[in-house]
C-alpha positions as a Markdown table, in Angstrom:
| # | Residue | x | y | z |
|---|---|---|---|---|
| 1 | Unk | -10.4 | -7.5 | -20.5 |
| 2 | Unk | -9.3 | -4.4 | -21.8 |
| 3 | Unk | -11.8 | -1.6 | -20.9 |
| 4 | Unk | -11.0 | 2.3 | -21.9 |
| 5 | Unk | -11.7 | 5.1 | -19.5 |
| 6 | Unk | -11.8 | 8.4 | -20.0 |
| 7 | Unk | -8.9 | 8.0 | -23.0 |
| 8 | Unk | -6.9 | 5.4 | -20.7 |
| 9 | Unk | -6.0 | 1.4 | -21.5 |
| 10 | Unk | -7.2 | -0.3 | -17.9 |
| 11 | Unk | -5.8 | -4.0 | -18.4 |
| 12 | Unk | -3.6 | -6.3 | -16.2 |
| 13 | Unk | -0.7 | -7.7 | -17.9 |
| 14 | Unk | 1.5 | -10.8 | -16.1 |
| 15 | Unk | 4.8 | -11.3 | -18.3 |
| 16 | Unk | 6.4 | -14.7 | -17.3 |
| 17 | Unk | 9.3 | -16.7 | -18.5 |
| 18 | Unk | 13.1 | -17.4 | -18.3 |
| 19 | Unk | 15.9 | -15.2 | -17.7 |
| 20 | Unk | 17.0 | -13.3 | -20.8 |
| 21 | Unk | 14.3 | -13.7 | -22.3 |
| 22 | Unk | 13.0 | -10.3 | -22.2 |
| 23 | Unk | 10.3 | -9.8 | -19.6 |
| 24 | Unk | 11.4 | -6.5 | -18.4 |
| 25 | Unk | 11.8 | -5.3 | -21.9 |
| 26 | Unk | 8.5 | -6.3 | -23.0 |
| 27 | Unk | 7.1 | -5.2 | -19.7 |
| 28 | Unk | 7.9 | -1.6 | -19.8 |
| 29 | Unk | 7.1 | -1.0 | -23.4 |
| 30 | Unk | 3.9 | -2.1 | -23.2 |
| 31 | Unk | 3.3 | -0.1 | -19.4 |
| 32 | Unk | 4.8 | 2.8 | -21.3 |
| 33 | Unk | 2.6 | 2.4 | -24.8 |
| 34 | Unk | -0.7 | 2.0 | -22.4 |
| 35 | Unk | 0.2 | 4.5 | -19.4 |
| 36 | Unk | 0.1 | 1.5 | -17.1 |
| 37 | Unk | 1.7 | 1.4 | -13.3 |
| 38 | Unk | 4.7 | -1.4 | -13.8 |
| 39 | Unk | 6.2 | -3.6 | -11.4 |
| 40 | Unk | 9.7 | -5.3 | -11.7 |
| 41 | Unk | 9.0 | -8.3 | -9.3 |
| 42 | Unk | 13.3 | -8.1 | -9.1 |
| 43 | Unk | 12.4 | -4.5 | -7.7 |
| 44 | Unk | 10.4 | -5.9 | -4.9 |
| 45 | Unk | 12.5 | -9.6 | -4.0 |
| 46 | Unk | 16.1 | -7.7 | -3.8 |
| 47 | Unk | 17.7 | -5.3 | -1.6 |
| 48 | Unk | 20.7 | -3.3 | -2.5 |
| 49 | Unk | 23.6 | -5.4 | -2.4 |
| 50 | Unk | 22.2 | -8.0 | -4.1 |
| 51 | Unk | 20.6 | -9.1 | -0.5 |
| 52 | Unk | 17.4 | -10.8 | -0.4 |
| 53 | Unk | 14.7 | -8.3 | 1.0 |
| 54 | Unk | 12.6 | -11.0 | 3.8 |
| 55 | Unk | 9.6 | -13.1 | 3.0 |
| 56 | Unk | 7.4 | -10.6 | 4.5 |
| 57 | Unk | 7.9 | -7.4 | 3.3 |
| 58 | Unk | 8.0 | -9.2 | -0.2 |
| 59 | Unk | 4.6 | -10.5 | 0.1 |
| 60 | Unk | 3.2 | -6.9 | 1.7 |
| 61 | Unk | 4.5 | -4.9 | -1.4 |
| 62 | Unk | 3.1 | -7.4 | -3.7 |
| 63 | Unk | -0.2 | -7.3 | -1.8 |
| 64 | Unk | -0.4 | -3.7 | -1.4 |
| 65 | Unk | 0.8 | -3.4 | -5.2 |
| 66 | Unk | -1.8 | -5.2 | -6.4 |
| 67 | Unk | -4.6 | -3.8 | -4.0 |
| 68 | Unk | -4.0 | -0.5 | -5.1 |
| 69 | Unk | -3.8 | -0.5 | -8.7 |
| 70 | Unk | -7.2 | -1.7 | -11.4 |
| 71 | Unk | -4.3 | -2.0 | -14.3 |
| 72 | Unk | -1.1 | -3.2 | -14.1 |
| 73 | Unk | 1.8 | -4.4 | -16.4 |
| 74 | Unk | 4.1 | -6.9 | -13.6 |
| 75 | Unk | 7.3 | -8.4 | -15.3 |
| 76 | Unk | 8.8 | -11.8 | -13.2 |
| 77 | Unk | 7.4 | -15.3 | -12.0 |
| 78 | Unk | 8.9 | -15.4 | -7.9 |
| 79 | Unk | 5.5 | -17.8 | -7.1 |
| 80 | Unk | 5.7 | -16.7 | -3.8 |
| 81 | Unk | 4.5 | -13.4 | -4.2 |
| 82 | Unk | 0.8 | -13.8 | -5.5 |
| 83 | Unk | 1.7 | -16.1 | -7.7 |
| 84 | Unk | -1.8 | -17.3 | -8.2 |
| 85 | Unk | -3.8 | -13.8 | -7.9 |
| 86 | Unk | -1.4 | -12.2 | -10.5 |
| 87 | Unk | -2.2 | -15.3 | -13.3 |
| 88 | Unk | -5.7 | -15.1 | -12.2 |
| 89 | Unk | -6.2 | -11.7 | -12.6 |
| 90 | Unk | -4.4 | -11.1 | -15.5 |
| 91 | Unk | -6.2 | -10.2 | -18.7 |
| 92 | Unk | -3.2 | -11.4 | -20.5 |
| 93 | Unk | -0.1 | -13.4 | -19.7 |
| 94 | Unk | 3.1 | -13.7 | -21.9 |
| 95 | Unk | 5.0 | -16.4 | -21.5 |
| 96 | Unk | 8.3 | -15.8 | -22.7 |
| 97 | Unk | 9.9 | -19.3 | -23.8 |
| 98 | Unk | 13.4 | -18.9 | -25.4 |
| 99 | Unk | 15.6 | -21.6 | -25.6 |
| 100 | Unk | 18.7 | -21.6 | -23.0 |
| 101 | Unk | 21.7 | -20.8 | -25.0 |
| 102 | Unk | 19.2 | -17.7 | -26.5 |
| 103 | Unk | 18.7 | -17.0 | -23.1 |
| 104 | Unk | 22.4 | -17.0 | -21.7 |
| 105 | Unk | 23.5 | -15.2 | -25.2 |
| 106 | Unk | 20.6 | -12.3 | -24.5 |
| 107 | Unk | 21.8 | -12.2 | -20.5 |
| 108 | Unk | 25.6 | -11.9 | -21.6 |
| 109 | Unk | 24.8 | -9.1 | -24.1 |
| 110 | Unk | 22.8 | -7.3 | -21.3 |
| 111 | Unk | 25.9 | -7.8 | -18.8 |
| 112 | Unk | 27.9 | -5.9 | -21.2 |
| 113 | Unk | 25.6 | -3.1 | -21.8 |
| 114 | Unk | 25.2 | -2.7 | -17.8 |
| 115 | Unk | 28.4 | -3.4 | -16.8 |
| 116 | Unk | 28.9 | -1.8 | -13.1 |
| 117 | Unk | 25.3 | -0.2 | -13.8 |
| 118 | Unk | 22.4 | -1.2 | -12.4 |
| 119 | Unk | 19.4 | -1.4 | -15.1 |
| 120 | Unk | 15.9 | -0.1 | -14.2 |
| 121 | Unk | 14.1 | -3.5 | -13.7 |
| 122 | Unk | 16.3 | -4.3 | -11.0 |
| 123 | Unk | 17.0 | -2.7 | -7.6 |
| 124 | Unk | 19.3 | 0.4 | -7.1 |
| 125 | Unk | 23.0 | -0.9 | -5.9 |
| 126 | Unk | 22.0 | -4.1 | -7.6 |
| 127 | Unk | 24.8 | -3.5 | -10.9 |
| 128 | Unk | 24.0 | -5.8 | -13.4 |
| 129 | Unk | 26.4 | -8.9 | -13.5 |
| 130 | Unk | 26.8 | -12.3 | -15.3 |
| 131 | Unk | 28.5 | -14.7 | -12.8 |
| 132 | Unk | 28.4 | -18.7 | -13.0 |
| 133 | Unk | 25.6 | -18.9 | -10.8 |
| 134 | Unk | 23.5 | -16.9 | -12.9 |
| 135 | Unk | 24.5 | -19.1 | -15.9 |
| 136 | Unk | 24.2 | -22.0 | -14.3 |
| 137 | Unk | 20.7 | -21.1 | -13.5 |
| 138 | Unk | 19.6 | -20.0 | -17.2 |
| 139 | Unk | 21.3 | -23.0 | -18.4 |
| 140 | Unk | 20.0 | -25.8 | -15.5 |
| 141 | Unk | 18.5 | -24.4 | -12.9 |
| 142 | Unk | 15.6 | -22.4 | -13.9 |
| 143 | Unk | 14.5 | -25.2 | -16.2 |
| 144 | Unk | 13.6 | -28.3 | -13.8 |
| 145 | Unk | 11.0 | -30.6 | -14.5 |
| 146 | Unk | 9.0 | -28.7 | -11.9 |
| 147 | Unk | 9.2 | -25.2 | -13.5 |
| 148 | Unk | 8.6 | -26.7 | -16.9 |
| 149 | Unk | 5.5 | -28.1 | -15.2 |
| 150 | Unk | 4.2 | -25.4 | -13.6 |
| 151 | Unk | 4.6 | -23.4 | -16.9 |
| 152 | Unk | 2.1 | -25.9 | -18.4 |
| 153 | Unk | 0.2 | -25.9 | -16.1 |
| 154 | Unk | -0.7 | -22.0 | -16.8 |
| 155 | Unk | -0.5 | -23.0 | -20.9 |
| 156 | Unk | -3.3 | -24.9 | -20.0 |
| 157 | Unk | -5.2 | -23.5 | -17.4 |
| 158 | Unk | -5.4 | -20.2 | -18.6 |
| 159 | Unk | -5.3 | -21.1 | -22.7 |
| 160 | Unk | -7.6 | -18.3 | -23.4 |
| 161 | Unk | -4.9 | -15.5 | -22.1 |
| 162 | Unk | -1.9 | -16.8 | -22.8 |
| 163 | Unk | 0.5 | -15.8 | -25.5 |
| 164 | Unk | 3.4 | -18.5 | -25.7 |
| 165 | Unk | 6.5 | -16.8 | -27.4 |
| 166 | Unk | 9.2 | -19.5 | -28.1 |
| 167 | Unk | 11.3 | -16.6 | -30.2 |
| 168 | Unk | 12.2 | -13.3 | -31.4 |
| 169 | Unk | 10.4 | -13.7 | -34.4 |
| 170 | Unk | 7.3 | -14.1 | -32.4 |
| 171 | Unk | 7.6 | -11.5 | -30.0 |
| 172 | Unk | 8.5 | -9.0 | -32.5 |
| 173 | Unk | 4.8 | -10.3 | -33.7 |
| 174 | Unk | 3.6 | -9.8 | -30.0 |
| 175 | Unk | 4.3 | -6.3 | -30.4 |
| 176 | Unk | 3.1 | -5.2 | -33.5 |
| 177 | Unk | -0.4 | -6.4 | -31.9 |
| 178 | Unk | 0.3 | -4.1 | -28.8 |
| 179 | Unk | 1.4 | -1.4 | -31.5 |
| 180 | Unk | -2.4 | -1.8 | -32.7 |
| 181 | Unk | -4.0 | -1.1 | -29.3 |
């Protein structure tokens, strides 16, 4: 639910979906447009040097994250980091659901525009790349029969705050509605 205090948006926003998509684009423009605290989940799962950060730590930031703050905008799916709390929680969820070759075609475009940087929704000394292990999982591995499942399984669970965006079309849609708030 979106409540207003004192001239401030309080809401909790969970945006989900594949890689290249546009989660972290969405994400900060609509933390920015309501003055919310945003979280890039890649922030909190990698270390510089594209090094895991452990199980742990993960799990406290994403705890303490989400102790601390009434309104939140948090950009990623990593289900082991309050997976269930976040969708829960949420007063609205995007679920960003572009088809693979849009996906590997928007992740290419933002390799070039990054090259040798590293963009804000990822960690520092993290420089954006595109190798075949990232295409490989936009293209097979992040679309198994169990993430398509579990993606359903929030369609339908939580029907009444979900917005399923399948395209550009539609999320340009998406934000003319935030544009309105």
């Amino acid at each position: 639910m979106t409540v207003e205090q004192g001239g401030k948006t309080e809401m909790k926003v969970a945006v989900i979906g594949y890689s290249g998509c546009g989660k972290s684009t969405i994400a900060a423009w609509i933390a920015k447009k309501n003055q919310l605290p945003l979280l890039y989940l890649d922030t909190v799962h990698w270390l510089p040097g594209w090094k895991e950060r452990p199980q742990d730590e993960k799990e406290q930031m994403m705890k303490d994250f989400l102790d601390s703050h009434d309104s939140w905008v948090i950009d990623g799916n990593y289900h082991s980091l309050e997976y269930e709390r976040r969708m829960r929680e949420a007063d609205q969820i995007l679920f960003l659901d572009f088809p693979r070759l849009v996906c590997l075609y928007r992740a290419w475009t933002r390799s070039r525009r990054y090259r040798g940087r590293t963009r804000e929704s990822m960690t520092e000394g993290c420089p954006e790349k595109l190798d075949l292990g990232f295409v490989l999982w936009i293209l097979r591995d992040e679309r198994t029969r169990k993430k398509k499942a579990e993606y359903q399984r929030i369609l339908d669970e939580y029907k009444t705050k979900v917005v399923h965006i399948t395209n550009q079309r539609e999320l340009d849609e998406e934000r003319r509605k935030w544009r309105k708030h």
